[in-house]
Short mmCIF file of C-alpha atoms in Angstrom, two decimals:
data_model
loop_
_atom_site.label_atom_id
_atom_site.label_comp_id
_atom_site.label_asym_id
_atom_site.label_seq_id
_atom_site.Cartn_x
_atom_site.Cartn_y
_atom_site.Cartn_z
CA MET A 6 -6.75 -10.24 -21.75
CA PRO A 7 -8.95 -12.74 -20.04
CA LYS A 8 -12.45 -12.49 -20.72
CA VAL A 9 -14.42 -11.55 -16.94
CA THR A 10 -18.01 -12.01 -17.27
CA VAL A 11 -20.37 -9.73 -15.03
CA THR A 12 -21.34 -13.23 -13.37
CA SER A 13 -17.53 -13.88 -12.29
CA VAL A 14 -17.24 -10.26 -11.02
CA MET A 15 -20.32 -10.74 -8.89
CA GLU A 16 -19.20 -14.24 -7.80
CA ARG A 17 -15.90 -13.05 -6.86
CA GLY A 18 -17.28 -10.34 -5.60
CA GLY A 19 -19.37 -11.96 -3.30
CA ALA A 20 -17.01 -15.09 -2.66
CA VAL A 21 -14.07 -12.61 -1.33
CA CYS A 22 -16.65 -11.29 1.62
CA GLY A 23 -18.53 -14.72 2.22
CA HIS A 24 -16.72 -17.94 3.60
CA ARG A 25 -16.64 -19.99 0.54
CA GLU A 26 -13.71 -19.54 -1.68
CA GLY A 27 -10.17 -20.86 -1.51
CA THR A 28 -8.11 -18.20 -3.08
CA ARG A 29 -8.55 -15.92 0.49
CA VAL A 30 -7.46 -18.92 1.78
CA GLY A 31 -3.99 -18.80 0.37
CA ALA A 32 -3.11 -15.22 1.79
CA ASP A 33 -4.49 -16.07 5.24
CA GLU A 34 -2.25 -18.96 5.48
CA LEU A 35 0.67 -17.31 3.89
CA LEU A 36 0.21 -14.77 6.48
CA VAL A 37 0.52 -16.94 9.13
CA LEU A 38 4.00 -18.63 7.56
CA VAL A 39 5.44 -15.44 7.13
CA ALA A 40 4.43 -14.52 10.85
CA GLY A 41 6.49 -17.62 11.45
CA GLY A 42 9.91 -15.93 9.85
CA ASP A 43 9.20 -17.58 6.07
CA GLN A 44 10.73 -15.78 4.05
CA LYS A 45 9.81 -18.33 0.90
CA ALA A 46 5.95 -17.62 2.45
CA PHE A 47 6.56 -13.92 2.73
CA GLU A 48 7.70 -13.86 -1.43
CA GLU A 49 4.53 -15.55 -2.58
CA LEU A 50 2.45 -13.21 -0.36
CA TYR A 51 4.00 -10.64 -2.30
CA GLY A 52 3.28 -11.86 -5.43
CA ILE A 53 -0.60 -11.78 -4.27
CA VAL A 54 -1.05 -8.16 -2.32
CA SER A 55 2.11 -5.77 -3.94
CA GLY A 56 -0.71 -5.26 -6.44
CA PRO A 57 -3.23 -4.79 -4.66
CA VAL A 58 -1.59 -2.44 -1.96
CA PHE A 59 0.26 -0.55 -4.84
CA GLY A 60 -2.79 -0.07 -6.89
CA LEU A 61 -4.62 1.27 -3.53
CA VAL A 62 -1.49 3.93 -2.53
CA ARG A 63 -1.04 5.20 -5.87
CA ARG A 64 -4.81 5.70 -6.18
CA VAL A 65 -4.49 7.86 -2.57
CA VAL A 66 -1.00 9.46 -2.84
CA ARG A 67 -1.04 9.68 -7.05
CA ASP A 68 2.25 10.71 -6.93
CA PRO A 69 4.09 7.30 -9.11
CA ALA A 70 7.79 7.77 -6.36
CA GLN A 71 5.89 8.75 -3.08
CA SER A 72 3.54 5.57 -3.66
CA GLU A 73 6.59 3.35 -4.22
CA GLU A 74 8.22 4.44 -1.02
CA VAL A 75 4.64 3.91 0.75
CA SER A 76 4.00 0.69 -0.79
CA GLN A 77 7.64 -0.48 0.41
CA GLU A 78 7.09 0.80 4.00
CA VAL A 79 3.24 -1.86 3.62
CA LEU A 80 5.14 -4.37 2.64
CA LEU A 81 8.27 -4.25 5.21
CA GLU A 82 5.66 -3.69 8.40
CA LEU A 83 3.45 -6.58 7.31
CA TRP A 84 7.00 -8.31 7.10
CA ARG A 85 7.62 -7.63 10.60
CA SER A 86 4.50 -7.45 11.94
CA ALA A 87 2.53 -10.01 10.60
CA ALA A 88 2.04 -11.58 14.30
CA ARG A 89 -0.64 -9.11 14.50
CA PHE A 90 -2.68 -10.69 12.11
CA ASP A 91 -5.05 -12.50 13.98
CA PRO A 92 -7.49 -14.90 10.78
CA GLY A 93 -10.05 -14.82 13.33
CA LYS A 94 -10.62 -10.82 12.90
CA GLY A 95 -11.27 -10.97 9.22
CA SER A 96 -9.33 -11.63 6.32
CA ALA A 97 -5.60 -10.78 5.44
CA LEU A 98 -6.31 -8.97 1.96
CA SER A 99 -8.42 -7.15 4.38
CA TRP A 100 -6.13 -6.27 6.78
CA ILE A 101 -3.09 -5.40 4.85
CA LEU A 102 -5.22 -2.96 2.77
CA THR A 103 -6.58 -1.70 5.50
CA LEU A 104 -3.20 -0.87 7.08
CA ALA A 105 -2.03 -0.09 2.76
CA HIS A 106 -4.86 2.87 3.03
CA ARG A 107 -4.15 4.11 6.73
CA ARG A 108 -0.21 4.07 5.26
CA ALA A 109 -1.38 6.15 2.47
CA VAL A 110 -3.41 8.66 3.64
CA ASP A 111 -1.13 9.72 6.47
CA ARG A 112 1.23 10.47 3.83
CA VAL A 113 -1.12 12.72 1.01
CA ARG A 114 -1.77 14.69 4.67
CA SER A 115 1.88 15.34 5.21
CA ALA A 116 2.03 16.32 2.10
CA ARG A 117 -1.07 18.05 1.69
CA ALA A 118 -0.15 20.26 4.73
CA ALA A 119 3.05 21.47 2.99
CA GLY A 120 1.36 22.39 0.39
CA GLU A 121 2.46 20.53 -2.66
CA ARG A 122 -0.35 19.22 -3.79
CA GLU A 123 -2.46 22.91 -3.93
CA GLN A 124 -1.68 23.32 -7.75
CA ARG A 125 -3.76 19.83 -8.77
CA GLU A 126 -5.94 19.84 -6.06
CA ALA A 127 -7.26 23.49 -6.56
CA GLN A 128 -7.64 21.73 -10.81
CA ARG A 129 -9.21 18.98 -9.52
CA SER A 130 -12.04 20.37 -7.45
CA HIS A 131 -14.00 20.95 -10.48
CA ARG A 132 -14.69 17.97 -11.57
CA PRO A 133 -16.78 14.65 -9.52
CA ALA A 134 -14.22 12.56 -7.19
CA PHE A 135 -14.15 9.59 -9.02
CA ASP A 136 -13.34 10.89 -12.57
CA HIS A 137 -9.98 10.84 -11.35
CA VAL A 138 -10.17 6.99 -11.86
CA ALA A 139 -10.19 7.27 -16.06
CA GLU A 140 -6.64 8.27 -15.66
CA GLU A 141 -5.89 4.76 -14.39
CA VAL A 142 -4.83 2.39 -17.34
CA GLU A 143 -6.42 -0.85 -17.09
CA ALA A 144 -10.43 -0.87 -16.26
CA GLY A 145 -10.92 -3.71 -15.26
CA MET A 146 -14.57 -5.57 -14.44
CA GLU A 147 -13.97 -5.01 -11.21
CA ARG A 148 -13.30 -1.61 -11.52
CA GLU A 149 -16.67 -1.77 -13.56
CA TRP A 150 -18.68 -2.78 -10.51
CA VAL A 151 -17.49 -0.74 -8.38
CA ARG A 152 -18.28 1.67 -9.81
CA ARG A 153 -21.55 0.46 -11.07
CA CYS A 154 -22.10 -0.17 -7.40
CA LEU A 155 -20.90 3.55 -6.36
CA ASP A 156 -23.35 4.68 -8.86
CA ARG A 157 -26.15 3.64 -7.26
CA LEU A 158 -25.42 5.82 -3.94
CA THR A 159 -26.95 9.34 -4.01
CA ASN A 160 -24.96 11.80 -4.95
CA LEU A 161 -23.88 13.20 -1.57
CA GLN A 162 -22.96 9.19 0.03
CA ARG A 163 -21.00 8.77 -3.20
CA GLN A 164 -18.99 11.76 -3.00
CA SER A 165 -18.61 11.86 1.29
CA VAL A 166 -17.53 8.10 0.33
CA THR A 167 -14.64 9.16 -2.16
CA LEU A 168 -13.61 11.74 -0.83
CA ALA A 169 -12.48 10.15 2.10
CA TYR A 170 -11.58 7.00 0.94
CA TYR A 171 -9.71 8.29 -2.58
CA ASP A 172 -8.59 11.46 -1.78
CA GLY A 173 -7.53 10.99 2.26
CA TYR A 174 -9.89 13.69 3.12
CA THR A 175 -11.16 13.64 7.39
CA TYR A 176 -14.66 14.05 7.39
CA ARG A 177 -14.56 17.43 8.48
CA GLU A 178 -12.99 18.62 4.92
CA VAL A 179 -15.26 16.50 3.16
CA ALA A 180 -17.93 18.38 5.25
CA GLU A 181 -16.21 21.84 4.48
CA ARG A 182 -15.72 20.90 0.76
CA LEU A 183 -19.58 19.91 -0.15
CA SER A 184 -20.80 22.28 2.58
CA LEU A 185 -22.23 20.19 5.05
CA PRO A 186 -22.77 19.75 8.44
CA LEU A 187 -20.32 17.12 9.97
CA GLY A 188 -23.80 15.57 11.00
CA THR A 189 -25.03 14.42 7.48
CA VAL A 190 -21.07 13.62 6.00
CA LYS A 191 -20.85 11.05 8.82
CA THR A 192 -24.19 9.43 8.19
CA ARG A 193 -24.06 9.95 4.04
CA MET A 194 -20.57 7.76 4.87
CA ARG A 195 -22.49 5.00 6.95
CA ASP A 196 -24.92 4.81 4.22
CA GLY A 197 -22.21 5.01 1.01
CA LEU A 198 -20.57 2.59 2.77
CA THR A 199 -23.39 -0.58 3.47
CA ARG A 200 -25.36 0.68 0.21
CA LEU A 201 -22.07 -0.76 -0.93
CA ARG A 202 -21.84 -3.52 1.02
CA GLU A 203 -25.55 -4.63 -0.41
CA CYS A 204 -24.56 -4.17 -4.60
CA LEU A 205 -21.04 -6.07 -3.87
CA GLY A 206 -21.58 -7.90 -1.89
CA GLY A 207 -25.38 -8.91 -1.38
CA VAL A 208 -25.48 -9.92 -5.08
CA ALA A 209 -24.50 -13.79 -4.62
CA MET B 149 -20.42 16.10 33.36
CA SER B 150 -23.87 15.18 33.07
CA VAL B 151 -25.58 12.38 32.39
CA LEU B 152 -27.12 13.50 30.11
CA GLY B 153 -24.00 15.16 28.05
CA ARG B 154 -22.16 12.02 28.80
CA LEU B 155 -24.45 9.73 26.44
CA PHE B 156 -24.65 12.44 24.00
CA ARG B 157 -21.16 11.89 23.90
CA ARG B 158 -20.92 8.65 23.57
CA GLU B 159 -23.78 8.90 21.43
CA ASP B 160 -21.56 11.46 19.29
CA LEU B 161 -17.94 8.97 19.62
CA HIS B 162 -20.14 6.06 18.33
CA SER B 163 -21.32 8.12 14.52
CA LEU B 164 -17.54 7.97 14.36
CA ALA B 165 -17.54 4.56 13.15
CA ALA B 166 -17.98 5.52 9.75
CA PRO B 167 -15.56 7.60 9.17
CA TYR B 168 -12.81 5.59 11.14
CA ALA B 169 -13.37 2.99 8.74
CA LEU B 170 -12.75 5.13 6.05
CA ASP B 171 -9.58 6.59 7.80
CA ALA B 172 -10.79 10.14 7.27
CA LEU B 173 -10.27 10.90 10.89
CA ASP B 174 -7.63 13.46 12.21
CA PRO B 175 -4.94 11.71 14.70
CA ASP B 176 -6.48 13.00 17.83
CA GLU B 177 -9.91 11.69 17.10
CA ARG B 178 -8.77 8.82 16.10
CA ARG B 179 -6.93 8.37 19.39
CA ARG B 180 -9.92 9.01 20.74
CA PHE B 181 -12.42 7.06 18.92
CA GLU B 182 -10.13 3.78 19.69
CA LYS B 183 -10.17 4.20 23.00
CA HIS B 184 -13.63 4.50 23.00
CA LEU B 185 -13.52 1.26 21.01
CA SER B 186 -11.44 -1.06 23.50
CA GLY B 187 -14.28 -0.80 26.20
CA CYS B 188 -17.73 -1.12 23.28
CA ASP B 189 -17.65 -4.70 21.46
CA ALA B 190 -20.93 -4.00 20.01
CA CYS B 191 -18.25 -0.53 17.96
CA THR B 192 -15.89 -2.91 17.82
CA ALA B 193 -18.68 -5.31 15.66
CA GLU B 194 -19.94 -2.76 13.99
CA VAL B 195 -16.49 -0.90 13.13
CA ARG B 196 -15.41 -4.54 11.45
CA LEU B 197 -18.24 -4.72 9.29
CA LEU B 198 -17.90 -1.41 8.01
CA SER B 199 -14.02 -1.34 7.30
CA GLU B 200 -14.87 -4.66 5.10
CA ASP B 201 -16.94 -2.28 2.92
CA ALA B 202 -14.17 0.40 3.11
CA VAL B 203 -12.12 -2.19 1.57
CA ARG B 204 -14.08 -3.17 -1.11
CA LEU B 205 -13.20 0.48 -2.52
CA ALA B 206 -10.32 -1.47 -2.86
CA TRP B 207 -11.05 -3.84 -5.09
CA SER B 208 -10.92 -1.73 -8.08
CA THR B 209 -7.43 -0.45 -7.83
CA ALA B 210 -4.66 -2.68 -7.86
CA ALA B 211 -1.68 -2.00 -10.42
CA PRO B 212 1.59 -4.04 -11.11
CA PRO B 213 4.06 -2.29 -9.39
CA PRO B 214 7.44 -1.33 -10.81
CA PHE B 215 9.55 -4.33 -10.94
CA ALA B 216 12.07 -3.67 -8.87
CA MET B 217 10.52 -3.01 -5.86
CA ARG B 218 9.91 -7.10 -5.06
CA ASP B 219 14.32 -7.18 -5.32
CA ARG B 220 13.95 -4.26 -2.96
CA VAL B 221 11.08 -5.31 -0.25
CA MET B 222 13.17 -8.83 -0.56
CA SER B 223 16.43 -7.17 0.45
CA ALA B 224 15.07 -5.45 3.18
CA VAL B 225 12.53 -8.48 4.32
CA ARG B 226 16.20 -10.48 4.65
CA ALA B 227 17.94 -8.04 6.93
CA THR B 228 14.83 -7.12 9.33
CA PRO B 229 14.14 -9.14 12.05
CA GLN B 230 10.44 -9.39 12.76
CA GLU B 231 8.29 -8.41 16.14
CA SER B 232 7.43 -11.14 18.82
CA PRO B 233 4.82 -13.17 17.51
CA GLY B 234 3.66 -12.39 21.44
CA ASN B 235 0.15 -13.41 21.40
CA SER B 236 -0.50 -14.36 17.75
CA PRO B 237 -1.61 -17.70 17.51
CA ALA B 238 0.67 -20.99 18.45
CA TYR B 239 3.34 -20.86 15.64
CA ALA B 240 5.30 -24.21 14.64
CA PRO B 241 8.44 -23.68 13.64
CA GLY B 242 8.32 -27.30 11.14
CA ARG B 243 5.12 -25.94 9.83
CA ALA B 244 6.77 -23.66 7.40
CA ALA B 245 8.52 -26.36 5.44
CA GLU B 246 5.08 -28.34 5.73
CA ALA B 247 2.38 -26.41 4.94
CA PRO B 248 1.06 -26.60 1.49
CA ARG B 249 1.80 -23.85 -0.59
CA ARG B 250 -0.34 -22.00 -3.23
CA LYS B 251 1.38 -20.89 -6.41
CA SER B 252 0.63 -17.27 -7.45
CA HIS B 253 -1.03 -17.42 -9.99
CA GLN B 254 -4.07 -19.05 -7.60
CA LEU B 255 -4.17 -15.31 -6.63
CA PRO B 256 -7.38 -14.25 -5.99
CA ALA B 257 -8.55 -12.82 -9.89
CA HIS B 258 -10.49 -9.81 -8.53
CA VAL B 259 -7.70 -8.14 -7.44
CA TRP B 260 -6.53 -7.62 -11.00
CA GLY B 261 -9.13 -6.55 -12.79
CA THR B 262 -8.48 -8.05 -16.48
CA GLU B 263 -4.69 -7.18 -15.76
CA PRO B 264 -1.83 -10.43 -15.17
CA PRO B 265 -0.17 -9.95 -12.25
CA PRO B 266 4.30 -9.70 -12.57
CA ARG B 267 5.11 -12.85 -12.86
CA THR B 268 7.18 -14.14 -9.85
CA ARG B 269 9.92 -14.95 -12.75
CA ARG B 270 13.84 -14.26 -11.29
CA ALA B 271 12.77 -14.69 -7.80
CA PRO B 272 16.18 -13.76 -6.55
CA ARG B 273 17.85 -16.58 -5.40
CA MET B 274 18.48 -16.65 -2.05
CA ARG B 275 22.40 -16.45 -1.00
CA PRO B 276 22.81 -18.49 2.22
CA ILE B 277 24.64 -15.26 3.79
CA PHE B 278 21.20 -13.74 3.94
CA ALA B 279 19.29 -16.97 4.60
CA PRO B 280 19.17 -16.60 8.10
CA LEU B 281 19.24 -13.02 9.12
CA ALA B 282 15.36 -12.39 9.13
CA THR B 283 15.20 -14.93 12.09
CA LEU B 284 12.40 -14.86 14.87
CA THR B 285 13.70 -13.31 17.37
CA ALA B 286 12.94 -10.52 20.08
CA ALA B 287 10.38 -8.36 19.92
CA ALA B 288 11.17 -5.06 17.77
CA ALA B 289 10.67 -1.18 17.87
CA LEU B 290 8.25 -1.83 14.88
CA VAL B 291 4.31 -1.73 15.56
CA VAL B 292 1.20 -1.71 13.77
CA ALA B 293 -1.84 -0.92 14.65
CA ALA B 294 -3.68 -1.62 11.80
CA LEU B 295 -7.22 -2.45 12.83
CA PHE B 296 -7.99 -6.05 12.66
CA GLY B 297 -5.17 -6.19 14.95
CA VAL B 298 -7.03 -3.76 17.34
CA GLN B 299 -3.87 -2.74 18.68
CA TYR B 300 -5.61 0.13 20.73
CA THR B 301 -3.11 0.51 23.67
CA GLN B 302 -0.60 1.17 21.22
CA THR B 303 0.34 4.66 21.81
CA GLN B 304 0.44 7.14 19.51
CA ASP B 305 3.83 8.42 19.90
CA LYS B 306 5.20 5.22 19.73
CA LEU B 307 3.63 4.33 16.92
CA ASP B 308 4.96 7.68 15.55
CA THR B 309 8.79 6.50 16.00
CA ALA B 310 8.11 3.37 14.14
CA GLN B 311 6.54 4.92 11.41
CA ALA B 312 9.71 6.97 11.19
CA GLU B 313 11.57 3.90 11.66
CA ALA B 314 10.21 2.14 8.60
CA ARG B 315 10.10 5.90 6.46
CA GLU B 316 13.87 5.89 7.24
CA ILE B 317 14.66 2.10 5.94
CA ALA B 318 12.01 2.64 3.42
CA ASP B 319 13.98 5.96 2.21
CA VAL B 320 17.54 3.94 2.10
CA LEU B 321 15.97 0.95 0.43
CA SER B 322 14.70 3.37 -1.92
CA ALA B 323 17.58 4.38 -2.89
CA PRO B 324 18.75 3.62 -6.78
CA ASP B 325 22.15 2.44 -5.89
CA ALA B 326 20.90 0.51 -2.71
CA ARG B 327 23.37 -2.71 -2.11
CA ALA B 328 23.10 -5.01 -0.19
CA THR B 329 26.54 -7.16 2.19
CA ALA B 330 26.64 -9.06 4.66
CA ASP B 331 29.37 -11.06 7.16
CA ARG B 332 28.18 -13.84 9.04
CA ASP B 333 30.36 -16.97 10.64
CA ALA B 334 28.71 -20.77 11.30
CA ARG B 335 26.87 -19.76 13.54
CA GLY B 336 25.26 -17.43 12.44
CA GLN B 337 26.31 -14.60 14.15
CA GLY B 338 27.07 -11.44 11.78
CA ILE B 339 26.03 -8.23 10.51
CA THR B 340 24.00 -7.21 7.27
CA ALA B 341 24.35 -3.38 5.59
CA ILE B 342 22.30 -1.90 3.31
CA ALA B 343 23.61 0.85 1.81
CA SER B 344 23.17 3.56 -0.77
CA ALA B 345 26.73 5.59 -1.40
CA SER B 346 25.45 7.99 -3.44
CA GLU B 347 22.95 8.89 -0.52
CA GLY B 348 25.54 8.15 1.80
CA ARG B 349 23.34 6.28 4.18
CA ALA B 350 23.02 2.28 5.07
CA VAL B 351 20.82 0.62 7.78
CA VAL B 352 22.58 -1.86 9.07
CA THR B 353 21.27 -5.18 10.83
CA LEU B 354 23.29 -6.86 13.74
CA SER B 355 21.71 -10.59 14.57
CA GLY B 356 22.75 -13.85 16.54
CA TYR B 357 24.51 -11.94 19.16
CA GLY B 358 21.87 -12.65 22.31
CA GLN B 359 21.15 -10.74 25.03
CA LEU B 360 23.95 -8.56 26.62
CA PRO B 361 23.92 -8.06 29.86
CA SER B 362 21.60 -4.97 30.96
CA ASP B 363 24.94 -2.80 31.94
CA ARG B 364 26.87 -3.42 27.91
CA VAL B 365 25.08 -2.35 24.66
CA HIS B 366 26.32 -2.69 20.77
CA GLN B 367 28.05 -0.12 19.69
CA LEU B 368 28.61 0.64 15.90
CA TRP B 369 31.61 2.28 14.49
CA LEU B 370 32.56 3.63 11.00
CA MET B 371 36.03 2.77 10.40
CA ARG B 372 37.84 5.28 7.59
CA PRO B 373 42.37 5.06 7.27
CA ASP B 374 44.08 7.18 9.62
CA VAL B 375 40.69 8.23 11.23
CA GLN B 376 40.11 7.12 14.50
CA PRO B 377 36.76 4.98 14.30
CA ARG B 378 33.55 7.49 14.23
CA SER B 379 30.62 5.96 16.64
CA LEU B 380 27.27 5.72 14.13
CA GLY B 381 25.18 4.96 17.23
CA LEU B 382 24.04 2.12 20.04
CA PHE B 383 21.87 -0.73 19.22
CA LYS B 384 18.74 -1.46 20.48
CA GLY B 385 17.91 -5.10 20.62
CA ASP B 386 17.07 -6.23 16.98
CA THR B 387 16.43 -3.05 15.85
CA PRO B 388 18.19 -2.34 12.24
CA LEU B 389 19.96 1.05 13.14
CA VAL B 390 19.73 3.45 10.20
CA VAL B 391 23.18 5.40 9.70
CA THR B 392 23.76 8.79 7.37
CA GLY B 393 26.77 10.59 6.62
CA LEU B 394 28.77 7.67 4.62
CA ASP B 395 31.15 9.29 2.61
CA LYS B 396 33.67 7.42 -0.13
CA SER B 397 36.68 7.03 2.68
CA SER B 398 34.16 4.76 5.24
CA THR B 399 36.03 1.55 4.53
CA SER B 400 33.92 -0.26 6.58
CA LEU B 401 31.32 -0.70 10.14
CA ALA B 402 32.47 -2.73 13.27
CA VAL B 403 30.66 -3.21 16.53
CA THR B 404 32.28 -3.99 20.02
CA VAL B 405 30.86 -4.52 23.31
CA GLU B 406 30.59 -1.25 25.14
CA PRO B 407 29.56 0.32 28.64
CA ASP B 408 26.02 1.36 28.62
CA GLY B 409 25.45 4.66 26.68
CA GLY B 410 28.52 3.83 24.72
CA SER B 411 31.58 5.01 24.70
CA GLU B 412 33.66 8.01 22.90
CA GLN B 413 36.28 5.52 21.28
CA PRO B 414 35.97 1.95 21.45
CA THR B 415 36.94 0.04 24.11
CA SER B 416 37.25 -3.25 23.45
CA ALA B 417 38.40 -5.23 20.00
CA PRO B 418 35.60 -5.75 17.44
CA VAL B 419 33.00 -8.44 17.85
CA VAL B 420 32.27 -8.18 14.17
CA GLN B 421 33.45 -6.46 11.48
CA LEU B 422 31.75 -5.51 7.40
CA ALA B 423 33.72 -4.15 4.34
CA LEU B 424 31.89 -1.39 2.93
CA GLU B 425 33.69 -1.83 -0.37
CA SER B 426 31.06 -4.28 -2.30
CA VAL B 427 28.17 -1.42 -1.71
CA GLY B 428 29.75 1.45 -3.55
CA PHE B 429 32.15 2.66 -0.71
CA GLY B 430 36.33 2.71 -0.05
CA GLU B 431 38.76 3.58 -1.98
#
């Protein structure tokens, strides 16, 4: 297991949202090559993004088989529509994870609508939203750092953000679960995200 | 609506930026907000910033995917044409060979936590038969309205169709016995099928045949011994065709050129045929 110090995590955290590092350029360049039909470039891109995509999808969708299915869809979609990526508008990794998150949320909502998850939802609702991370096999430093920053949010900020992002609830559902007015939830989400930015990105 | 009402509505829409960045809008609201975004530069900038924030929440979730996923995705990629680059940055085909490659061990460590990435050993060797299939071809139907693509003009209908197609394709690909077969000639014309015998389904791609006259169409047929060919559908450009209901007696696929709308039975000799024995069909 590679040693990761908090300092290095901070630096990396800062680097990814800043403009001075090299790693991000890798995925960006590869995605442009993929848009040109380069299958080798796609293989390399797969090596970089399949873990983040699969992990995020699994975090939202939970069910391993469905997570795999959604991840495959996302990666194939990436191949087909790589030409839509515009490096001027953000990093490749952000673009890809945004796409993956959208698909994961779509899936979990239709599954929820079908009532498949009712039972598990009922059990889970007694625990704070962030607790299910614990079931992840690997508790890396990044996870620790994001968690630490989430801990700095107020309760309502944290719950509003994580119920939406990790659990795929709409802000209306979040408002209902937390018994808050819609306007309050929208504000908590915005404040939560902004504070997260300060904590994760503003440290460098 | 009164001026005040309009202002209020605007303000109301604007407050959806954070929920939008978190994918926490229902489809109707999402659509409405995206429409609003297309005319509001300030909102677009804010949404982009908030979305970058939201993506930070994904940093900590990376996990190695099942190993078999790689082969499935790569098989799919070989058989799937891409959307036309359209308005993407100019791209010179020659660059692919020259551009410096980054090795995958240089991947951003933060996305892995302390877990090593699945190694790329055993990278599937590309058989020549597959290599030219995924060429840079005309637009495929699949579209993405991913945030940073800012494709706000896409209609939700089109998106839904594309998603349904992608799901169908992914379904076939995730079958445990999904296998690929292809037949191509020296000019690169040919047919590829990824099929699952257990599910009786296949994804079929036609490539290299160029544009047909507008009153002609490529029709796909299922060939079985002692039975009339059965139509499996019409190809729309380069979009793969998902076919179902293949049974063990299915010996091959054939493609003919037919009048627009297709025919009951083939009216011309096949332009290409593909045996299905190697993917678990035929008796």
